XYZ file of C-alpha atoms in Angstrom:
663
model
C 8.275 38.996 -10.058
C 10.269 38.045 -6.942
C 12.910 35.310 -7.085
C 13.484 33.797 -3.630
C 16.361 31.401 -2.905
C 16.043 28.650 -0.288
C 18.100 29.159 2.881
C 19.975 25.866 2.365
C 20.681 24.607 -1.162
C 23.367 23.553 -3.602
C 26.737 21.946 -2.904
C 26.897 20.149 0.429
C 30.146 19.714 2.340
C 30.761 16.184 1.043
C 30.244 17.101 -2.620
C 32.322 20.298 -2.427
C 35.079 18.340 -0.694
C 35.071 15.695 -3.443
C 35.289 18.300 -6.251
C 38.075 20.207 -4.477
C 40.041 16.989 -3.890
C 39.692 15.986 -7.537
C 40.899 19.369 -8.831
C 43.829 19.337 -6.389
C 44.806 15.819 -7.505
C 44.790 16.947 -11.138
C 47.060 19.843 -10.208
C 49.399 17.755 -8.008
C 49.778 14.888 -10.483
C 49.881 16.722 -13.824
C 52.180 14.118 -15.345
C 49.978 11.191 -14.394
C 46.653 9.903 -15.619
C 43.868 10.948 -13.214
C 40.532 9.094 -13.133
C 37.441 9.046 -10.950
C 35.953 5.635 -10.205
C 32.560 6.303 -11.773
C 31.115 9.823 -11.942
C 32.480 11.826 -9.009
C 29.029 13.293 -8.255
C 25.588 13.080 -9.866
C 25.851 16.203 -12.009
C 26.653 15.944 -15.710
C 27.771 19.576 -16.007
C 30.291 19.255 -13.154
C 31.648 16.016 -14.639
C 32.119 17.808 -17.971
C 34.039 20.623 -16.244
C 36.269 18.078 -14.505
C 36.999 16.571 -17.899
C 38.351 19.966 -18.980
C 40.900 19.579 -16.156
C 41.892 16.189 -17.675
C 40.016 14.223 -15.041
C 38.325 11.391 -16.854
C 35.864 8.724 -15.657
C 36.616 4.987 -15.497
C 34.131 2.313 -14.529
C 36.667 -0.359 -13.458
C 40.152 -0.376 -11.961
C 41.305 -2.370 -15.008
C 40.926 0.766 -17.167
C 43.721 2.505 -15.248
C 47.090 0.794 -15.533
C 48.896 3.476 -13.586
C 48.283 6.938 -12.174
C 45.726 8.367 -9.753
C 42.370 6.824 -8.873
C 39.873 9.166 -7.177
C 37.167 7.395 -5.176
C 33.844 9.112 -5.896
C 31.749 10.793 -3.195
C 29.305 7.848 -3.160
C 32.077 5.510 -1.998
C 33.112 2.019 -3.125
C 33.626 -1.397 -1.595
C 36.851 -2.486 0.142
C 37.810 -4.641 -2.829
C 38.349 -1.527 -4.983
C 40.885 -0.135 -2.497
C 42.710 -3.491 -2.391
C 42.766 -3.854 -6.164
C 44.013 -0.294 -6.688
C 46.751 -0.713 -4.060
C 47.906 -4.020 -5.575
C 48.212 -2.304 -8.952
C 50.351 0.443 -7.486
C 47.800 3.205 -8.108
C 47.712 6.413 -6.090
C 44.325 6.404 -4.334
C 42.566 9.658 -3.402
C 39.562 8.824 -1.215
C 36.921 11.519 -1.904
C 34.140 9.483 -0.286
C 31.700 11.749 1.539
C 32.456 11.473 5.293
C 28.759 10.792 5.935
C 28.839 7.869 3.470
C 32.008 6.539 5.130
C 30.137 6.612 8.443
C 27.316 4.503 6.983
C 29.823 1.996 5.594
C 31.475 1.637 9.014
C 28.106 1.266 10.783
C 27.092 -1.466 8.322
C 30.404 -3.269 8.864
C 30.028 -3.063 12.653
C 26.452 -4.389 12.576
C 27.544 -7.271 10.367
C 30.352 -8.083 12.841
C 27.667 -8.365 15.541
C 26.141 -11.216 13.497
C 23.159 -9.091 12.488
C 21.260 -9.011 9.215
C 21.956 -5.529 7.845
C 18.969 -3.723 6.321
C 19.879 -0.765 4.094
C 17.032 1.705 3.530
C 17.545 3.342 0.150
C 17.627 2.883 -3.620
C 19.447 -0.378 -4.356
C 20.491 0.917 -7.794
C 22.149 4.037 -6.349
C 25.984 3.883 -6.259
C 26.059 4.972 -2.598
C 23.829 2.060 -1.571
C 25.848 -0.321 -3.751
C 29.010 0.772 -1.940
C 27.378 0.265 1.485
C 26.317 -3.230 0.433
C 29.990 -4.129 -0.078
C 30.681 -3.366 3.613
C 27.546 -4.987 5.055
C 28.532 -8.643 4.779
C 26.557 -11.444 3.166
C 23.410 -11.155 5.309
C 21.770 -7.991 4.017
C 18.556 -6.581 2.594
C 17.903 -3.357 0.662
C 14.423 -1.831 0.907
C 12.904 1.526 0.009
C 9.247 1.384 1.074
C 6.983 0.681 4.035
C 5.366 -2.150 2.060
C 8.715 -3.921 1.750
C 9.406 -3.313 5.452
C 6.147 -4.977 6.506
C 7.141 -8.159 4.628
C 10.291 -8.615 6.743
C 9.587 -11.319 9.331
C 11.337 -14.276 10.963
C 14.639 -12.444 11.480
C 16.258 -12.680 14.916
C 18.896 -9.928 14.948
C 18.711 -6.913 12.668
C 20.706 -3.713 12.145
C 19.306 -0.807 10.099
C 21.173 1.956 8.267
C 19.997 4.546 5.719
C 21.200 6.026 2.458
C 22.417 9.499 3.427
C 20.022 11.280 1.033
C 16.948 9.250 2.062
C 13.986 11.302 3.368
C 14.427 11.334 7.147
C 10.737 11.173 8.127
C 10.070 8.329 5.695
C 13.044 6.427 7.137
C 11.417 6.664 10.589
C 8.158 5.215 9.219
C 10.031 2.297 7.637
C 11.902 1.601 10.897
C 8.588 1.511 12.792
C 7.216 -1.021 10.304
C 10.267 -3.272 10.769
C 10.337 -3.087 14.570
C 6.663 -4.057 14.682
C 7.656 -7.581 13.547
C 11.209 -7.960 14.930
C 12.285 -7.482 18.540
C 16.092 -7.314 18.415
C 16.756 -4.280 16.203
C 19.629 -1.781 16.263
C 18.915 1.424 14.316
C 21.623 3.736 13.003
C 19.938 6.843 11.597
C 22.572 7.776 9.034
C 20.564 10.262 6.984
C 22.595 13.382 6.294
C 21.759 16.426 8.453
C 22.621 18.727 5.547
C 20.118 16.847 3.396
C 17.421 17.284 6.065
C 18.125 21.025 6.287
C 17.998 21.377 2.498
C 14.685 19.507 2.331
C 13.124 21.487 5.207
C 14.178 24.805 3.693
C 12.800 23.812 0.285
C 9.439 22.686 1.694
C 9.125 25.846 3.786
C 9.769 28.000 0.713
C 7.405 25.946 -1.498
C 4.542 26.768 0.884
C 5.051 30.508 0.302
C 5.583 30.879 -3.455
C 3.516 30.519 -6.633
C 6.089 28.316 -8.380
C 9.220 26.367 -7.436
C 12.322 25.514 -9.489
C 14.602 22.657 -8.385
C 18.041 22.623 -10.037
C 20.114 19.433 -10.235
C 20.855 16.201 -12.073
C 17.837 14.240 -13.315
C 19.473 11.031 -12.033
C 20.467 12.521 -8.669
C 18.529 10.812 -5.866
C 18.638 13.769 -3.464
C 17.496 16.225 -6.182
C 14.621 13.939 -7.248
C 13.523 13.591 -3.603
C 13.723 17.376 -3.256
C 11.495 17.838 -6.321
C 8.954 15.332 -5.039
C 8.709 17.027 -1.644
C 8.362 20.524 -3.157
C 5.619 19.356 -5.544
C 3.556 18.159 -2.560
C 3.489 21.775 -1.327
C 3.538 23.671 -4.644
C 1.961 22.145 -7.767
C 3.962 24.434 -10.060
C 7.277 22.722 -9.306
C 9.826 22.247 -12.119
C 13.009 20.122 -12.103
C 15.761 21.312 -14.446
C 19.481 20.689 -14.859
C 20.501 23.897 -16.662
C 19.174 27.371 -17.494
C 18.443 26.240 -21.073
C 15.568 24.079 -19.801
C 13.711 26.949 -18.130
C 10.565 27.934 -20.067
C 9.112 31.393 -20.363
C 5.524 30.127 -19.903
C 6.372 29.098 -16.328
C 6.460 32.774 -15.333
C 2.914 33.509 -16.502
C 0.799 34.770 -13.610
C 3.613 34.213 -11.136
C 4.452 36.843 -8.507
C 6.862 34.855 -6.338
C 9.051 31.986 -7.534
C 11.305 29.887 -5.309
C 14.720 28.409 -6.126
C 16.426 25.398 -4.552
C 19.103 22.978 -5.705
C 20.362 19.480 -4.992
C 23.567 18.665 -3.141
C 25.404 18.070 -6.443
C 24.521 21.456 -7.977
C 27.301 24.078 -8.051
C 26.702 27.802 -7.489
C 27.534 28.735 -11.090
C 24.669 26.569 -12.371
C 22.244 28.147 -9.887
C 23.291 31.679 -10.839
C 22.862 30.816 -14.513
C 19.262 29.775 -13.949
C 18.480 32.905 -11.918
C 19.937 35.123 -14.640
C 17.808 33.375 -17.278
C 14.663 33.826 -15.160
C 15.345 37.528 -14.690
C 15.833 38.014 -18.433
C 12.596 36.181 -19.294
C 10.655 38.069 -16.636
C 11.828 41.403 -18.015
C 10.991 40.282 -21.551
C 7.487 39.242 -20.509
C 6.920 42.592 -18.779
C 7.935 44.468 -21.897
C 5.585 42.379 -24.058
C 2.680 43.002 -21.704
C 3.340 46.724 -21.621
C 2.768 47.079 -25.370
C -0.411 44.966 -25.462
C -3.450 46.615 -27.070
C -7.003 45.626 -26.165
C -10.451 46.727 -27.299
C -14.074 46.132 -26.344
C -15.222 42.609 -27.220
C -11.774 40.998 -26.904
C -11.458 37.763 -24.941
C -8.025 37.716 -23.357
C -6.131 36.084 -20.526
C -5.358 38.021 -17.399
C -3.900 37.477 -13.951
C -5.820 38.209 -10.772
C -3.814 40.764 -8.792
C -6.319 41.622 -6.074
C -9.578 40.147 -4.760
C -12.157 41.881 -2.574
C -15.556 40.655 -1.469
C -17.237 43.043 -3.959
C -14.903 42.771 -6.940
C -11.814 41.379 -8.640
C -8.918 43.316 -10.193
C -7.197 41.711 -13.162
C -3.928 42.566 -14.920
C -4.553 42.150 -18.666
C -1.350 43.910 -19.715
C -3.131 47.119 -20.612
C -2.497 50.607 -19.273
C -4.392 49.806 -16.102
C -5.982 46.950 -14.210
C -9.488 45.830 -15.156
C -12.316 45.178 -12.728
C -14.909 42.388 -12.566
C -18.030 43.040 -10.499
C -19.635 40.028 -8.717
C -22.478 39.590 -11.267
C -19.894 39.307 -14.060
C -17.674 36.885 -12.177
C -19.670 33.661 -11.865
C -23.071 32.008 -11.902
C -24.782 32.291 -9.504
C -23.662 35.739 -8.389
C -21.296 35.184 -5.451
C -21.746 37.004 -2.160
C -17.961 37.074 -1.733
C -15.670 37.137 -4.772
C -12.825 35.750 -2.649
C -14.545 32.364 -2.660
C -14.377 32.194 -6.484
C -10.847 33.284 -7.440
C -7.575 33.978 -5.673
C -4.636 36.244 -6.257
C -2.361 34.817 -8.934
C -5.132 32.907 -10.766
C -4.971 33.105 -14.546
C -8.451 33.591 -16.064
C -10.071 34.443 -19.403
C -12.109 37.664 -19.482
C -14.274 39.565 -21.974
C -13.493 43.288 -22.291
C -16.813 45.110 -21.729
C -15.344 48.611 -21.838
C -11.909 50.206 -21.783
C -13.142 53.546 -20.456
C -16.225 52.744 -18.374
C -17.238 54.438 -15.139
C -15.040 51.933 -13.257
C -12.238 52.191 -15.797
C -11.585 48.897 -17.657
C -14.678 46.731 -17.180
C -14.320 42.974 -17.583
C -16.555 39.890 -17.471
C -15.418 36.395 -16.671
C -18.847 34.807 -16.916
C -19.450 36.122 -20.453
C -15.985 35.002 -21.560
C -16.685 31.574 -20.146
C -20.070 31.324 -21.874
C -18.616 32.182 -25.281
C -16.601 28.978 -25.198
C -18.650 26.987 -22.694
C -20.934 25.256 -25.211
C -17.974 24.092 -27.281
C -16.289 22.838 -24.110
C -19.453 21.034 -22.999
C -19.768 19.261 -26.359
C -16.096 18.345 -26.275
C -16.547 16.943 -22.767
C -19.558 14.890 -23.915
C -17.540 13.419 -26.804
C -14.362 12.752 -24.818
C -15.933 11.709 -21.525
C -13.858 14.318 -19.692
C -14.455 14.856 -15.985
C -15.577 18.400 -15.105
C -16.098 20.367 -11.898
C -19.610 21.468 -10.971
C -20.989 23.573 -8.126
C -24.304 22.420 -6.634
C -26.512 25.525 -6.393
C -30.150 24.658 -5.760
C -32.171 21.537 -4.960
C -35.258 21.314 -7.188
C -37.877 18.703 -7.974
C -36.161 15.678 -9.437
C -32.576 16.767 -8.878
C -30.025 19.553 -8.529
C -29.273 22.790 -10.408
C -25.508 23.124 -10.816
C -23.050 25.566 -12.343
C -20.559 23.995 -14.743
C -18.220 25.864 -17.105
C -20.309 28.957 -16.333
C -23.536 27.324 -17.570
C -26.722 26.467 -15.694
C -26.948 22.650 -15.752
C -29.098 19.912 -14.225
C -28.174 16.731 -12.328
C -31.083 14.231 -11.943
C -31.363 12.781 -8.448
C -30.593 9.327 -9.884
C -27.251 10.681 -11.153
C -26.090 12.288 -7.897
C -24.672 9.129 -6.338
C -24.326 5.380 -6.779
C -26.579 4.794 -3.805
C -30.063 6.208 -3.302
C -30.066 9.916 -2.357
C -32.713 10.707 0.210
C -31.799 14.365 0.862
C -30.842 16.240 -2.328
C -30.554 19.535 -0.442
C -27.588 18.160 1.521
C -25.475 18.532 -1.662
C -26.119 22.283 -2.028
C -22.819 24.179 -1.897
C -20.707 21.110 -2.707
C -18.171 21.110 -5.522
C -18.335 17.734 -7.272
C -16.801 15.886 -10.218
C -19.225 15.123 -13.068
C -19.481 13.962 -16.658
C -21.732 15.403 -19.357
C -24.341 12.833 -20.453
C -26.677 15.023 -22.567
C -26.395 18.380 -24.406
C -29.134 20.305 -26.240
C -27.797 23.732 -27.182
C -31.050 24.926 -28.763
C -32.968 24.238 -25.553
C -29.957 25.356 -23.494
C -30.051 22.089 -21.622
C -27.032 20.290 -20.170
C -27.483 17.099 -18.119
C -24.647 16.016 -15.840
C -23.917 12.847 -13.895
C -21.828 12.334 -10.795
C -22.907 8.704 -10.639
C -20.934 7.669 -13.749
C -17.772 9.260 -12.296
C -18.186 7.454 -8.974
C -19.020 4.178 -10.723
C -15.940 4.442 -12.945
C -13.767 5.119 -9.882
C -15.323 2.182 -8.065
C -14.899 -0.130 -11.073
C -11.265 0.924 -11.429
C -10.686 0.317 -7.733
C -12.294 -3.128 -7.982
C -10.182 -3.987 -11.059
C -7.005 -2.972 -9.237
C -8.050 -5.033 -6.240
C -8.747 -8.162 -8.319
C -5.494 -7.724 -10.265
C -3.445 -7.479 -7.065
C -5.267 -10.194 -5.091
C -3.741 -13.681 -5.280
C -5.120 -17.094 -4.362
C -3.458 -18.264 -1.169
C -2.996 -14.678 0.044
C -3.775 -13.917 3.691
C -5.748 -10.697 4.078
C -7.497 -8.776 6.860
C -11.128 -7.782 6.438
C -14.278 -6.890 8.343
C -17.423 -8.960 8.825
C -19.990 -7.213 6.598
C -23.027 -9.418 7.243
C -23.936 -12.929 8.362
C -26.119 -15.275 6.304
C -27.428 -18.774 7.007
C -24.825 -20.258 4.661
C -21.792 -18.237 5.722
C -20.165 -14.879 6.433
C -19.639 -12.029 3.958
C -16.316 -10.257 4.574
C -15.529 -6.692 3.452
C -12.199 -6.712 1.578
C -11.569 -3.161 0.417
C -14.008 -2.412 -2.413
C -15.527 -5.926 -2.621
C -16.984 -8.635 -0.399
C -15.816 -12.226 -0.151
C -17.645 -15.233 1.321
C -16.548 -17.595 4.066
C -18.941 -20.594 3.868
C -19.987 -22.058 7.204
C -17.810 -25.109 6.611
C -14.741 -22.856 6.276
C -15.340 -20.850 9.463
C -13.955 -23.353 11.944
C -12.883 -26.949 12.406
C -15.538 -27.057 15.113
C -19.100 -27.641 13.894
C -21.408 -24.732 14.759
C -25.140 -24.328 14.202
C -24.863 -20.728 12.991
C -21.987 -18.403 12.072
C -23.299 -15.882 14.604
C -21.875 -18.103 17.342
C -18.340 -17.192 16.191
C -18.483 -13.673 14.708
C -20.606 -10.527 14.637
C -21.082 -7.825 12.009
C -18.253 -5.292 12.220
C -15.714 -7.727 13.705
C -12.191 -7.705 12.225
C -11.395 -11.058 10.642
C -8.306 -12.573 9.010
C -8.927 -14.905 6.062
C -7.049 -16.779 3.340
C -8.147 -16.496 -0.298
C -9.137 -19.899 -1.659
C -10.544 -19.026 -5.083
C -11.038 -15.879 -7.184
C -13.715 -15.680 -9.893
C -13.375 -12.207 -11.389
C -16.029 -12.858 -14.069
C -18.696 -13.763 -11.526
C -17.331 -11.316 -8.972
C -16.869 -14.002 -6.333
C -14.071 -14.513 -3.827
C -14.097 -17.696 -1.741
C -12.415 -17.339 1.648
C -11.492 -19.539 4.574
C -10.757 -18.960 8.235
C -10.346 -22.641 8.994
C -7.287 -23.007 6.742
C -5.421 -20.519 8.970
C -5.989 -22.727 12.042
C -4.567 -26.067 13.127
C -7.132 -28.902 13.010
C -7.849 -29.691 16.707
C -9.076 -33.171 15.759
C -5.568 -34.601 15.769
C -4.853 -33.322 19.279
C -8.250 -34.371 20.648
C -8.043 -37.930 19.279
C -4.752 -38.611 21.121
C -6.694 -39.243 24.330
C -8.496 -42.256 22.785
C -7.431 -45.617 21.330
C -9.116 -48.527 19.567
C -10.884 -51.123 21.738
C -11.443 -48.475 24.425
C -14.876 -48.294 26.080
C -16.207 -44.700 26.187
C -19.325 -42.821 27.178
C -21.014 -41.092 24.225
C -23.917 -38.677 23.623
C -26.344 -39.034 20.698
C -26.288 -35.987 18.383
C -28.276 -37.152 15.346
C -30.118 -40.340 14.413
C -29.877 -41.447 10.764
C -30.977 -44.513 8.843
C -27.370 -45.625 8.470
C -26.664 -45.251 12.183
C -26.216 -42.579 14.806
C -23.822 -39.606 14.999
C -22.440 -39.239 18.515
C -20.237 -36.938 20.559
C -17.173 -38.787 21.873
C -15.731 -35.645 23.494
C -16.313 -31.905 23.137
C -16.037 -31.004 19.422
C -15.118 -34.646 18.585
C -17.769 -36.649 16.714
C -18.007 -40.342 15.966
C -20.381 -42.689 14.151
C -22.108 -45.913 15.225
C -23.283 -47.842 12.131
C -26.708 -49.447 12.335
C -25.021 -52.837 12.242
C -23.187 -51.975 15.468
C -26.278 -50.970 17.430
C -28.139 -53.293 19.789
C -28.861 -56.386 17.702
C -32.292 -56.784 19.296
C -33.465 -53.315 18.131
C -34.907 -53.142 14.658
C -33.864 -50.303 12.344
C -37.431 -48.990 12.210
C -37.359 -48.340 15.943
C -33.876 -46.666 16.099
C -35.254 -43.157 16.304
C -37.503 -44.008 19.241
C -34.791 -45.896 21.127
C -31.812 -43.570 20.517
C -33.046 -40.058 21.127
C -30.937 -36.953 20.637
C -29.097 -36.055 23.829
C -29.229 -39.542 25.348
C -25.979 -41.102 26.606
C -24.644 -44.555 25.789
C -21.598 -46.683 26.344
C -19.760 -47.759 23.203
C -16.521 -49.376 22.113
C -14.105 -47.645 19.677
C -13.537 -50.186 16.947
C -11.636 -48.011 14.420
C -9.861 -44.643 14.338
C -9.147 -43.448 10.782
C -6.662 -40.532 10.923
C -6.725 -40.009 7.171
C -10.470 -39.448 6.897
C -10.799 -38.213 10.524
C -13.482 -40.799 11.350
C -14.187 -42.606 14.620
C -16.282 -45.777 14.277
C -17.872 -47.151 17.445
C -20.057 -50.065 18.463
C -22.768 -50.266 21.103
C -23.465 -53.923 20.356
C -19.915 -55.059 21.084
C -19.999 -53.595 24.589
C -22.931 -55.856 25.412
C -21.335 -58.799 23.616
C -18.077 -58.316 25.510
C -19.951 -58.183 28.793
C -21.940 -61.343 27.919
C -18.778 -63.135 26.870
C -17.108 -62.179 30.121
C -20.084 -63.539 32.112
C -20.002 -66.864 30.218
C -16.275 -67.246 30.736
C -16.690 -66.534 34.420
C -19.515 -69.123 34.678
C -17.557 -71.805 32.846
C -14.533 -71.207 35.027
C -16.606 -71.563 38.201
C -18.185 -74.842 36.986
C -14.784 -76.248 36.146
C -13.544 -75.523 39.669
C -16.640 -77.250 41.192
C -16.114 -80.384 39.089
C -12.465 -80.666 40.166
C -13.399 -80.516 43.857
C -16.039 -83.337 43.548
C -13.698 -85.818 41.797
C -11.018 -85.231 44.427
C -13.356 -86.203 47.245
C -14.464 -89.433 45.480
C -11.020 -90.656 44.638
C -9.463 -89.770 47.993
C -11.405 -92.588 49.795
C -10.490 -95.111 47.142
C -6.819 -94.229 47.327
C -6.841 -94.671 51.119
C -7.859 -98.402 50.799
C -5.084 -99.234 48.425
C -1.883 -100.757 49.819
C 1.435 -100.015 48.223
C 4.506 -102.178 48.425
C 7.605 -100.679 49.770
């Protein structure tokens, strides 16, 4: 077994500097009490070693009445420095220079009157120290989802926890800048951290297993473990050599080693020594193994050719599996079935056959396959199956080394028109029927897909909230509304909720496949119904349109619908009003309304009431005529009055001329 160390790992400059400064302080101030403000670094073993040098840990300045206070590598807020100075303590600032840089950037951004956004773990002591320098206007986020929720901020400055994953920080910044224009970004992730992560990922791609050494509560070590596991499933996170397990070496040819920034060299060397001892022990145990014909044992694939597989079973030589003994159906190329390093169970056919040690995987599998199939039926376990041949009524598949059958109705949730299209596919299935006597096993992919779909729907309903705004896609259009695709389910926008403007059919506004933004009005999980609205996301245009009209105004209107109670009219585009029957022409009987007022005809009417609360406009046709008649009468009366005045003046003027007046 090869043990390969990552190019960059272990103590970084900032951590090594902090440990060296602490040890020097203990040596320089032997007569004084020496404390670190919190754990100096995130490594329990290092903290314990510091304690042996009489360097203890205090959580508050109050715990140290006099002596030396060492500021941990994660940094602290300015108030700690002030408090320690006021108490007369000797302060040794072991803050990582990269952390100090973040603190200064946060302070500078705050001085520019910006809201400071810190990307990192808000519970981490480094982030808590940065928060102390960032002023009162600050946010701490750690995910893209949180970043997308940041809106309505004018001026923003962004910094990062030094150990935050650099590429993920870039994604979060992009999500923030999508909603905010004035953003200043200070990429304060540590370059040493990036190198350590890149080296670990590169190594994880090349080895069979990966060991990450470091504190379980160390953020950079946990990130390192997560990234390695994405490239190597056999990734293990340990703090000390005592945690390493012998079983992890089984079937492993190459194993990689990396360590977090808080992990000293002596811890790394201890783990490597333990691995070498266990590897040697395992080799010795394998060398004394005894096998005989008929044994079912575990072995490790050491070489794969198209026409055979060589397996190390710990005997005096490697065993061979020919294609017909490897899998059902017989593979044309063994390299498509197993790979070097795979651990498999084999049946020993012969220890001294013509090809040496002859093995069978398929027979070993079949010895336990029926028990496994029954266990899977009882537990509902999900198995892997290989679709081999399309036959009448379904598909022949290989599962656990057995010949099984999948009915066409169990291949998918939806109807399967072409069963042959599944041949060669590896699918997830559940066992739904077993008859060992008839050697019959019935599988279903449908129940697996349905369970996944049901789980997805449950998650969706549990996360969806009434009043939530969500983006969807128009699935189909019905006479009564629009069905919208929302992830795994559909919701309904009734016609009345599509727009404030009345439309004859939803197809006038949207088409199938269109993106659409909706607000959730009501969720009925039992009935599987989600009521949506587009209208509630829009301002009602009625209130703007009505501003151009006032009561007592004479307007031209168009008849839209004739009803027994009156007529519905268009006052302006998208603005409807109502003329009650009592306000129509008084000479027209109700029975003849429909023949007199036809749809599309235009009239002149008077607005007699505008009701903002109920959004109603009441008009009158009759009052226009009455007003006109009244105006004619008034004009006639006025003209008659003027004529009468002229006649009386002429009559009395002659009489007045005959009268004599005394001086």
